[in-house]
Amino acid sequence: MTSVTNNIAFQGDYGANSDMACRDMFPDMAPLPCPTFEDAFVAVENGDADLAMIPIENTIAGRVADIHYLLPESRLHIIGEYFMPIRFQLMVLPGVKRDEIKTVHSHIHALGQCRKIIRGSGWKPVVAGDTAGAAKLVSETGDRSMAALAPRLAADLYGLEIIAENVEDTENNVTRFVVLSGEEKLAERVSPDELFVTTFVFNVRNIPAALYKAMGGFATNGINMTKLESYQIGGTFVATQFYADIEGHPDDVPVRQALEELRFFSEKVRILGVYKGHPMRARL
């Protein structure tokens, strides 16, 4: 992979789960924090970063809605995916005891995924922009009544003390990230045993049973469709755009035939990426 900046953009502050995903998958690249998802997209589009690491869905919280709207409208391409188990640590200023805590700060999804400890302790949840930002806030504010739910890395970066580990409600908490690039890089199949994912968006034609007919090719060709979601676009309540993930490569005969049938019943089909599936995909 040719690098220009050696930066990989992510949404949030240093120490966020997205930052950890960047460091895990691309240890030789420099994570570049961005205030919003859109800013992370723009960083790649403008050449401030070579790649972006973007969360797209979570086993507990579901899809990250903003991404499914941003991706089809952007000029970026998916070139990889990364699955990361999510663990939340309860962190406070050094020396603070558990009975001093009154408020717990974190991203809204993190608060929702740690309801048991928050409710059981009678703490007030306070929404922050991201998990690491919550840890940074606790560190900078210096208020002993504040705690944060954030990844372990955030405690190290912001000088906080972890007083309870892995406090999420369930162990089956995994976030799927996609790696975005400004260059289209369709992965090539080397072995028939390799697991590939093809992601695309499409708009069906305005004919009766168009979606049923468009999807028929995937069923008859034995293609595993792992995601199909619809979106209202153009300010109407009519769902005209669909986002899909399938397992397989467009060079595979069954996938090629299914995509041909999809195109016949669709006004528009755009491949967002063809990339190798993460090993954890097969276990979820």
PDB file of C-alpha atoms in Angstrom, residues 5-258:
ATOM      1  CA  THR A   5       0.901  10.903   4.811  1.00  0.00           C
ATOM      2  CA  ASN A   6       1.092   7.661   6.812  1.00  0.00           C
ATOM      3  CA  ASN A   7      -1.965   8.926   8.704  1.00  0.00           C
ATOM      4  CA  ILE A   8      -5.132   6.946   9.358  1.00  0.00           C
ATOM      5  CA  ALA A   9      -8.140   9.041  10.359  1.00  0.00           C
ATOM      6  CA  PHE A  10     -10.726   8.106  12.980  1.00  0.00           C
ATOM      7  CA  GLN A  11     -13.597   9.813  14.789  1.00  0.00           C
ATOM      8  CA  GLY A  12     -12.933  10.733  18.403  1.00  0.00           C
ATOM      9  CA  ASP A  13     -10.037  11.555  20.686  1.00  0.00           C
ATOM     10  CA  TYR A  14      -6.857   9.571  21.210  1.00  0.00           C
ATOM     11  CA  GLY A  15      -7.707   6.476  23.226  1.00  0.00           C
ATOM     12  CA  ALA A  16     -11.102   5.821  21.617  1.00  0.00           C
ATOM     13  CA  ASN A  17     -12.032   2.352  20.403  1.00  0.00           C
ATOM     14  CA  SER A  18     -11.483   3.543  16.837  1.00  0.00           C
ATOM     15  CA  ASP A  19      -7.976   4.674  17.799  1.00  0.00           C
ATOM     16  CA  MET A  20      -7.309   1.212  19.238  1.00  0.00           C
ATOM     17  CA  ALA A  21      -8.574  -0.394  16.020  1.00  0.00           C
ATOM     18  CA  CYS A  22      -6.180   1.794  14.011  1.00  0.00           C
ATOM     19  CA  ARG A  23      -3.224   0.791  16.190  1.00  0.00           C
ATOM     20  CA  ASP A  24      -4.166  -2.899  16.091  1.00  0.00           C
ATOM     21  CA  MET A  25      -4.617  -3.188  12.329  1.00  0.00           C
ATOM     22  CA  PHE A  26      -2.066  -0.603  11.173  1.00  0.00           C
ATOM     23  CA  PRO A  27       0.602  -0.346  13.916  1.00  0.00           C
ATOM     24  CA  ASP A  28       3.008   1.514  11.609  1.00  0.00           C
ATOM     25  CA  MET A  29       0.551   4.284  10.770  1.00  0.00           C
ATOM     26  CA  ALA A  30      -0.184   7.438  12.794  1.00  0.00           C
ATOM     27  CA  PRO A  31      -3.787   7.704  14.069  1.00  0.00           C
ATOM     28  CA  LEU A  32      -5.354  11.058  13.193  1.00  0.00           C
ATOM     29  CA  PRO A  33      -8.268  12.076  15.500  1.00  0.00           C
ATOM     30  CA  CYS A  34     -11.235  13.854  13.897  1.00  0.00           C
ATOM     31  CA  PRO A  35     -14.235  15.526  15.609  1.00  0.00           C
ATOM     32  CA  THR A  36     -16.881  13.807  13.452  1.00  0.00           C
ATOM     33  CA  PHE A  37     -17.240  10.896  11.052  1.00  0.00           C
ATOM     34  CA  GLU A  38     -17.632  13.371   8.203  1.00  0.00           C
ATOM     35  CA  ASP A  39     -14.342  15.011   9.181  1.00  0.00           C
ATOM     36  CA  ALA A  40     -12.633  11.614   9.001  1.00  0.00           C
ATOM     37  CA  PHE A  41     -14.043  11.088   5.494  1.00  0.00           C
ATOM     38  CA  VAL A  42     -12.899  14.553   4.429  1.00  0.00           C
ATOM     39  CA  ALA A  43      -9.398  13.945   5.830  1.00  0.00           C
ATOM     40  CA  VAL A  44      -8.964  11.097   3.341  1.00  0.00           C
ATOM     41  CA  GLU A  45     -10.653  12.934   0.481  1.00  0.00           C
ATOM     42  CA  ASN A  46      -8.427  15.991   1.017  1.00  0.00           C
ATOM     43  CA  GLY A  47      -5.224  13.985   1.341  1.00  0.00           C
ATOM     44  CA  ASP A  48      -4.652  14.670   5.049  1.00  0.00           C
ATOM     45  CA  ALA A  49      -4.834  10.917   5.698  1.00  0.00           C
ATOM     46  CA  ASP A  50      -4.244   7.841   3.558  1.00  0.00           C
ATOM     47  CA  LEU A  51      -6.983   5.771   5.202  1.00  0.00           C
ATOM     48  CA  ALA A  52      -9.887   6.037   7.636  1.00  0.00           C
ATOM     49  CA  MET A  53     -10.998   3.517  10.264  1.00  0.00           C
ATOM     50  CA  ILE A  54     -14.763   3.811  10.659  1.00  0.00           C
ATOM     51  CA  PRO A  55     -17.134   1.772  12.892  1.00  0.00           C
ATOM     52  CA  ILE A  56     -20.095   0.558  10.890  1.00  0.00           C
ATOM     53  CA  GLU A  57     -22.015  -1.732  13.259  1.00  0.00           C
ATOM     54  CA  ASN A  58     -22.007  -3.250  16.728  1.00  0.00           C
ATOM     55  CA  THR A  59     -23.454  -6.569  17.895  1.00  0.00           C
ATOM     56  CA  ILE A  60     -25.305  -4.815  20.735  1.00  0.00           C
ATOM     57  CA  ALA A  61     -26.089  -1.293  19.491  1.00  0.00           C
ATOM     58  CA  GLY A  62     -26.688  -2.202  15.843  1.00  0.00           C
ATOM     59  CA  ARG A  63     -25.694  -0.083  12.870  1.00  0.00           C
ATOM     60  CA  VAL A  64     -23.905   3.254  13.051  1.00  0.00           C
ATOM     61  CA  ALA A  65     -26.539   5.100  11.033  1.00  0.00           C
ATOM     62  CA  ASP A  66     -24.433   8.082   9.963  1.00  0.00           C
ATOM     63  CA  ILE A  67     -21.967   5.864   8.138  1.00  0.00           C
ATOM     64  CA  HIS A  68     -24.547   4.253   5.897  1.00  0.00           C
ATOM     65  CA  TYR A  69     -25.578   7.692   4.703  1.00  0.00           C
ATOM     66  CA  LEU A  70     -22.042   9.055   4.339  1.00  0.00           C
ATOM     67  CA  LEU A  71     -20.540   6.101   2.482  1.00  0.00           C
ATOM     68  CA  PRO A  72     -22.731   6.122  -0.646  1.00  0.00           C
ATOM     69  CA  GLU A  73     -22.301   9.890  -1.021  1.00  0.00           C
ATOM     70  CA  SER A  74     -18.532   9.876  -0.545  1.00  0.00           C
ATOM     71  CA  ARG A  75     -15.790   9.151  -3.060  1.00  0.00           C
ATOM     72  CA  LEU A  76     -14.158   6.647  -0.729  1.00  0.00           C
ATOM     73  CA  HIS A  77     -13.880   2.888  -1.129  1.00  0.00           C
ATOM     74  CA  ILE A  78     -13.898   0.064   1.419  1.00  0.00           C
ATOM     75  CA  ILE A  79     -10.615  -1.863   1.252  1.00  0.00           C
ATOM     76  CA  GLY A  80     -10.804  -3.894   4.469  1.00  0.00           C
ATOM     77  CA  GLU A  81     -12.677  -4.708   7.654  1.00  0.00           C
ATOM     78  CA  TYR A  82     -11.708  -5.231  11.276  1.00  0.00           C
ATOM     79  CA  PHE A  83     -13.691  -6.838  14.105  1.00  0.00           C
ATOM     80  CA  MET A  84     -12.819  -5.734  17.631  1.00  0.00           C
ATOM     81  CA  PRO A  85     -14.282  -6.993  20.928  1.00  0.00           C
ATOM     82  CA  ILE A  86     -15.361  -3.946  22.942  1.00  0.00           C
ATOM     83  CA  ARG A  87     -14.413  -3.721  26.614  1.00  0.00           C
ATOM     84  CA  PHE A  88     -15.224  -0.781  28.864  1.00  0.00           C
ATOM     85  CA  GLN A  89     -13.230   0.208  31.942  1.00  0.00           C
ATOM     86  CA  LEU A  90     -14.589   2.418  34.712  1.00  0.00           C
ATOM     87  CA  MET A  91     -11.958   5.092  35.303  1.00  0.00           C
ATOM     88  CA  VAL A  92     -11.605   7.992  37.719  1.00  0.00           C
ATOM     89  CA  LEU A  93      -9.054  10.489  38.951  1.00  0.00           C
ATOM     90  CA  PRO A  94      -6.258   8.792  40.933  1.00  0.00           C
ATOM     91  CA  GLY A  95      -7.339   7.948  44.459  1.00  0.00           C
ATOM     92  CA  VAL A  96     -11.076   8.408  43.940  1.00  0.00           C
ATOM     93  CA  LYS A  97     -13.239   5.778  45.648  1.00  0.00           C
ATOM     94  CA  ARG A  98     -16.306   4.214  44.120  1.00  0.00           C
ATOM     95  CA  ASP A  99     -18.692   5.802  46.625  1.00  0.00           C
ATOM     96  CA  GLU A 100     -17.520   9.289  45.560  1.00  0.00           C
ATOM     97  CA  ILE A 101     -18.855   8.837  42.002  1.00  0.00           C
ATOM     98  CA  LYS A 102     -22.047  10.699  41.083  1.00  0.00           C
ATOM     99  CA  THR A 103     -21.892  10.939  37.274  1.00  0.00           C
ATOM    100  CA  VAL A 104     -20.561   8.588  34.590  1.00  0.00           C
ATOM    101  CA  HIS A 105     -19.571  10.059  31.240  1.00  0.00           C
ATOM    102  CA  SER A 106     -19.219   8.252  27.912  1.00  0.00           C
ATOM    103  CA  HIS A 107     -20.533   7.861  24.383  1.00  0.00           C
ATOM    104  CA  ILE A 108     -24.265   7.150  24.263  1.00  0.00           C
ATOM    105  CA  HIS A 109     -23.670   3.607  22.973  1.00  0.00           C
ATOM    106  CA  ALA A 110     -21.185   2.898  25.763  1.00  0.00           C
ATOM    107  CA  LEU A 111     -23.658   4.087  28.395  1.00  0.00           C
ATOM    108  CA  GLY A 112     -26.297   1.831  26.872  1.00  0.00           C
ATOM    109  CA  GLN A 113     -23.933  -1.133  26.886  1.00  0.00           C
ATOM    110  CA  CYS A 114     -23.044  -0.657  30.571  1.00  0.00           C
ATOM    111  CA  ARG A 115     -26.527  -0.111  32.017  1.00  0.00           C
ATOM    112  CA  LYS A 116     -26.219  -2.678  34.796  1.00  0.00           C
ATOM    113  CA  ILE A 117     -23.319  -1.080  36.649  1.00  0.00           C
ATOM    114  CA  ILE A 118     -24.700   2.446  36.135  1.00  0.00           C
ATOM    115  CA  ARG A 119     -28.210   1.653  37.365  1.00  0.00           C
ATOM    116  CA  GLY A 120     -27.023  -0.692  40.075  1.00  0.00           C
ATOM    117  CA  SER A 121     -24.781   2.014  41.512  1.00  0.00           C
ATOM    118  CA  GLY A 122     -27.302   4.828  41.179  1.00  0.00           C
ATOM    119  CA  TRP A 123     -25.027   6.984  39.037  1.00  0.00           C
ATOM    120  CA  LYS A 124     -26.245   9.583  36.553  1.00  0.00           C
ATOM    121  CA  PRO A 125     -25.212   8.801  32.946  1.00  0.00           C
ATOM    122  CA  VAL A 126     -23.950  11.791  30.957  1.00  0.00           C
ATOM    123  CA  VAL A 127     -23.504  11.568  27.195  1.00  0.00           C
ATOM    124  CA  ALA A 128     -20.140  12.576  25.730  1.00  0.00           C
ATOM    125  CA  GLY A 129     -19.043  12.805  22.114  1.00  0.00           C
ATOM    126  CA  ASP A 130     -16.931   9.668  22.411  1.00  0.00           C
ATOM    127  CA  THR A 131     -15.466   7.371  25.054  1.00  0.00           C
ATOM    128  CA  ALA A 132     -11.956   8.786  25.029  1.00  0.00           C
ATOM    129  CA  GLY A 133     -13.338  12.321  25.079  1.00  0.00           C
ATOM    130  CA  ALA A 134     -15.163  11.409  28.286  1.00  0.00           C
ATOM    131  CA  ALA A 135     -11.905  10.230  29.863  1.00  0.00           C
ATOM    132  CA  LYS A 136     -10.172  13.414  28.727  1.00  0.00           C
ATOM    133  CA  LEU A 137     -12.994  15.487  30.245  1.00  0.00           C
ATOM    134  CA  VAL A 138     -12.701  13.756  33.624  1.00  0.00           C
ATOM    135  CA  SER A 139      -8.942  14.303  33.601  1.00  0.00           C
ATOM    136  CA  GLU A 140      -9.145  17.981  32.657  1.00  0.00           C
ATOM    137  CA  THR A 141     -12.095  18.851  34.924  1.00  0.00           C
ATOM    138  CA  GLY A 142     -10.531  17.367  38.034  1.00  0.00           C
ATOM    139  CA  ASP A 143     -13.937  16.655  39.608  1.00  0.00           C
ATOM    140  CA  ARG A 144     -13.727  13.659  41.951  1.00  0.00           C
ATOM    141  CA  SER A 145     -17.430  12.905  41.491  1.00  0.00           C
ATOM    142  CA  MET A 146     -16.966  12.204  37.765  1.00  0.00           C
ATOM    143  CA  ALA A 147     -16.109   8.856  36.196  1.00  0.00           C
ATOM    144  CA  ALA A 148     -15.715   7.733  32.591  1.00  0.00           C
ATOM    145  CA  LEU A 149     -16.389   4.551  30.696  1.00  0.00           C
ATOM    146  CA  ALA A 150     -13.653   4.174  28.117  1.00  0.00           C
ATOM    147  CA  PRO A 151     -11.069   1.757  26.678  1.00  0.00           C
ATOM    148  CA  ARG A 152      -8.016   0.891  28.754  1.00  0.00           C
ATOM    149  CA  LEU A 153      -5.791   2.962  26.460  1.00  0.00           C
ATOM    150  CA  ALA A 154      -7.634   6.141  27.498  1.00  0.00           C
ATOM    151  CA  ALA A 155      -6.708   5.640  31.161  1.00  0.00           C
ATOM    152  CA  ASP A 156      -3.028   5.492  30.227  1.00  0.00           C
ATOM    153  CA  LEU A 157      -3.238   8.533  27.962  1.00  0.00           C
ATOM    154  CA  TYR A 158      -5.136  10.774  30.399  1.00  0.00           C
ATOM    155  CA  GLY A 159      -3.672   9.672  33.724  1.00  0.00           C
ATOM    156  CA  LEU A 160      -6.790   8.043  35.124  1.00  0.00           C
ATOM    157  CA  GLU A 161      -7.149   5.053  37.426  1.00  0.00           C
ATOM    158  CA  ILE A 162      -9.251   2.034  36.492  1.00  0.00           C
ATOM    159  CA  ILE A 163     -11.380   0.915  39.438  1.00  0.00           C
ATOM    160  CA  ALA A 164     -13.576  -1.649  37.651  1.00  0.00           C
ATOM    161  CA  GLU A 165     -12.628  -3.671  34.582  1.00  0.00           C
ATOM    162  CA  ASN A 166     -14.738  -4.954  31.698  1.00  0.00           C
ATOM    163  CA  VAL A 167     -18.028  -3.549  33.012  1.00  0.00           C
ATOM    164  CA  GLU A 168     -20.036  -4.052  29.802  1.00  0.00           C
ATOM    165  CA  ASP A 169     -23.354  -5.890  30.239  1.00  0.00           C
ATOM    166  CA  THR A 170     -22.420  -8.715  27.862  1.00  0.00           C
ATOM    167  CA  GLU A 171     -19.223 -10.302  26.604  1.00  0.00           C
ATOM    168  CA  ASN A 172     -20.615 -10.643  23.083  1.00  0.00           C
ATOM    169  CA  ASN A 173     -19.917  -6.995  22.319  1.00  0.00           C
ATOM    170  CA  VAL A 174     -18.057  -6.629  19.033  1.00  0.00           C
ATOM    171  CA  THR A 175     -17.728  -3.643  16.704  1.00  0.00           C
ATOM    172  CA  ARG A 176     -17.121  -4.071  13.008  1.00  0.00           C
ATOM    173  CA  PHE A 177     -14.958  -1.391  11.407  1.00  0.00           C
ATOM    174  CA  VAL A 178     -14.375  -0.726   7.724  1.00  0.00           C
ATOM    175  CA  VAL A 179     -11.143   0.684   6.313  1.00  0.00           C
ATOM    176  CA  LEU A 180     -11.689   3.431   3.746  1.00  0.00           C
ATOM    177  CA  SER A 181      -9.349   4.640   1.020  1.00  0.00           C
ATOM    178  CA  GLY A 182      -9.551   7.299  -1.664  1.00  0.00           C
ATOM    179  CA  GLU A 183      -8.243   4.753  -4.156  1.00  0.00           C
ATOM    180  CA  GLU A 184     -10.338   1.865  -5.409  1.00  0.00           C
ATOM    181  CA  LYS A 185      -8.438  -1.309  -4.551  1.00  0.00           C
ATOM    182  CA  LEU A 186     -10.491  -4.407  -5.294  1.00  0.00           C
ATOM    183  CA  ALA A 187      -8.850  -7.338  -3.548  1.00  0.00           C
ATOM    184  CA  GLU A 188      -7.823 -10.162  -5.878  1.00  0.00           C
ATOM    185  CA  ARG A 189      -8.654 -13.775  -5.166  1.00  0.00           C
ATOM    186  CA  VAL A 190      -5.567 -15.952  -4.786  1.00  0.00           C
ATOM    187  CA  SER A 191      -7.090 -19.055  -3.229  1.00  0.00           C
ATOM    188  CA  PRO A 192     -10.623 -20.487  -3.575  1.00  0.00           C
ATOM    189  CA  ASP A 193     -10.734 -20.819   0.217  1.00  0.00           C
ATOM    190  CA  GLU A 194     -10.297 -17.100   0.893  1.00  0.00           C
ATOM    191  CA  LEU A 195     -13.304 -15.316   2.390  1.00  0.00           C
ATOM    192  CA  PHE A 196     -14.202 -12.123   0.555  1.00  0.00           C
ATOM    193  CA  VAL A 197     -16.871  -9.509   1.215  1.00  0.00           C
ATOM    194  CA  THR A 198     -18.461  -7.367  -1.474  1.00  0.00           C
ATOM    195  CA  THR A 199     -20.329  -4.257  -0.352  1.00  0.00           C
ATOM    196  CA  PHE A 200     -22.635  -2.329  -2.664  1.00  0.00           C
ATOM    197  CA  VAL A 201     -25.567   0.079  -2.798  1.00  0.00           C
ATOM    198  CA  PHE A 202     -28.400  -0.058  -5.313  1.00  0.00           C
ATOM    199  CA  ASN A 203     -31.684   1.589  -6.294  1.00  0.00           C
ATOM    200  CA  VAL A 204     -34.353  -0.761  -7.646  1.00  0.00           C
ATOM    201  CA  ARG A 205     -36.449   0.091 -10.684  1.00  0.00           C
ATOM    202  CA  ASN A 206     -40.001   1.336 -10.118  1.00  0.00           C
ATOM    203  CA  ILE A 207     -41.760  -1.897 -11.052  1.00  0.00           C
ATOM    204  CA  PRO A 208     -43.857  -4.349  -8.993  1.00  0.00           C
ATOM    205  CA  ALA A 209     -41.811  -6.745  -6.820  1.00  0.00           C
ATOM    206  CA  ALA A 210     -38.573  -5.111  -7.993  1.00  0.00           C
ATOM    207  CA  LEU A 211     -36.692  -5.835  -4.765  1.00  0.00           C
ATOM    208  CA  TYR A 212     -37.847  -9.465  -4.722  1.00  0.00           C
ATOM    209  CA  LYS A 213     -36.718  -9.915  -8.317  1.00  0.00           C
ATOM    210  CA  ALA A 214     -33.417  -8.085  -7.749  1.00  0.00           C
ATOM    211  CA  MET A 215     -32.591 -10.330  -4.803  1.00  0.00           C
ATOM    212  CA  GLY A 216     -33.582 -13.543  -6.572  1.00  0.00           C
ATOM    213  CA  GLY A 217     -30.184 -13.986  -8.183  1.00  0.00           C
ATOM    214  CA  PHE A 218     -28.422 -14.163  -4.830  1.00  0.00           C
ATOM    215  CA  ALA A 219     -30.765 -16.910  -3.615  1.00  0.00           C
ATOM    216  CA  THR A 220     -30.588 -19.021  -6.769  1.00  0.00           C
ATOM    217  CA  ASN A 221     -26.784 -18.720  -6.893  1.00  0.00           C
ATOM    218  CA  GLY A 222     -26.341 -19.614  -3.222  1.00  0.00           C
ATOM    219  CA  ILE A 223     -24.820 -16.279  -2.190  1.00  0.00           C
ATOM    220  CA  ASN A 224     -24.827 -15.484   1.523  1.00  0.00           C
ATOM    221  CA  MET A 225     -26.149 -11.940   1.995  1.00  0.00           C
ATOM    222  CA  THR A 226     -25.071 -10.859   5.466  1.00  0.00           C
ATOM    223  CA  LYS A 227     -26.639  -7.388   5.379  1.00  0.00           C
ATOM    224  CA  LEU A 228     -29.495  -5.673   3.553  1.00  0.00           C
ATOM    225  CA  GLU A 229     -30.743  -2.289   4.735  1.00  0.00           C
ATOM    226  CA  SER A 230     -33.054   0.303   3.186  1.00  0.00           C
ATOM    227  CA  TYR A 231     -32.909   4.093   3.401  1.00  0.00           C
ATOM    228  CA  GLN A 232     -35.248   6.963   2.749  1.00  0.00           C
ATOM    229  CA  ILE A 233     -33.570   9.420   0.395  1.00  0.00           C
ATOM    230  CA  GLY A 234     -34.677  12.573  -1.356  1.00  0.00           C
ATOM    231  CA  GLY A 235     -36.895  13.719   1.513  1.00  0.00           C
ATOM    232  CA  THR A 236     -39.556  11.043   1.080  1.00  0.00           C
ATOM    233  CA  PHE A 237     -40.807   8.089   3.106  1.00  0.00           C
ATOM    234  CA  VAL A 238     -40.285   5.753   0.167  1.00  0.00           C
ATOM    235  CA  ALA A 239     -37.237   3.520   0.665  1.00  0.00           C
ATOM    236  CA  THR A 240     -35.465   3.641  -2.689  1.00  0.00           C
ATOM    237  CA  GLN A 241     -31.841   2.955  -1.751  1.00  0.00           C
ATOM    238  CA  PHE A 242     -30.450  -0.268  -0.333  1.00  0.00           C
ATOM    239  CA  TYR A 243     -27.096  -1.148   1.229  1.00  0.00           C
ATOM    240  CA  ALA A 244     -25.866  -4.741   1.138  1.00  0.00           C
ATOM    241  CA  ASP A 245     -22.957  -6.985   2.113  1.00  0.00           C
ATOM    242  CA  ILE A 246     -22.474 -10.384   0.518  1.00  0.00           C
ATOM    243  CA  GLU A 247     -19.836 -13.033   1.061  1.00  0.00           C
ATOM    244  CA  GLY A 248     -17.983 -13.656  -2.183  1.00  0.00           C
ATOM    245  CA  HIS A 249     -15.947 -11.972  -4.922  1.00  0.00           C
ATOM    246  CA  PRO A 250     -17.347 -10.478  -8.158  1.00  0.00           C
ATOM    247  CA  ASP A 251     -14.943 -12.726 -10.088  1.00  0.00           C
ATOM    248  CA  ASP A 252     -16.719 -15.790  -8.663  1.00  0.00           C
ATOM    249  CA  VAL A 253     -19.207 -17.077 -11.238  1.00  0.00           C
ATOM    250  CA  PRO A 254     -22.184 -17.248  -8.802  1.00  0.00           C
ATOM    251  CA  VAL A 255     -21.548 -13.689  -7.572  1.00  0.00           C
ATOM    252  CA  ARG A 256     -21.112 -12.379 -11.105  1.00  0.00           C
ATOM    253  CA  GLN A 257     -24.409 -13.931 -12.184  1.00  0.00           C
ATOM    254  CA  ALA A 258     -26.231 -12.591  -9.112  1.00  0.00           C
TER     255      ALA A 258
END
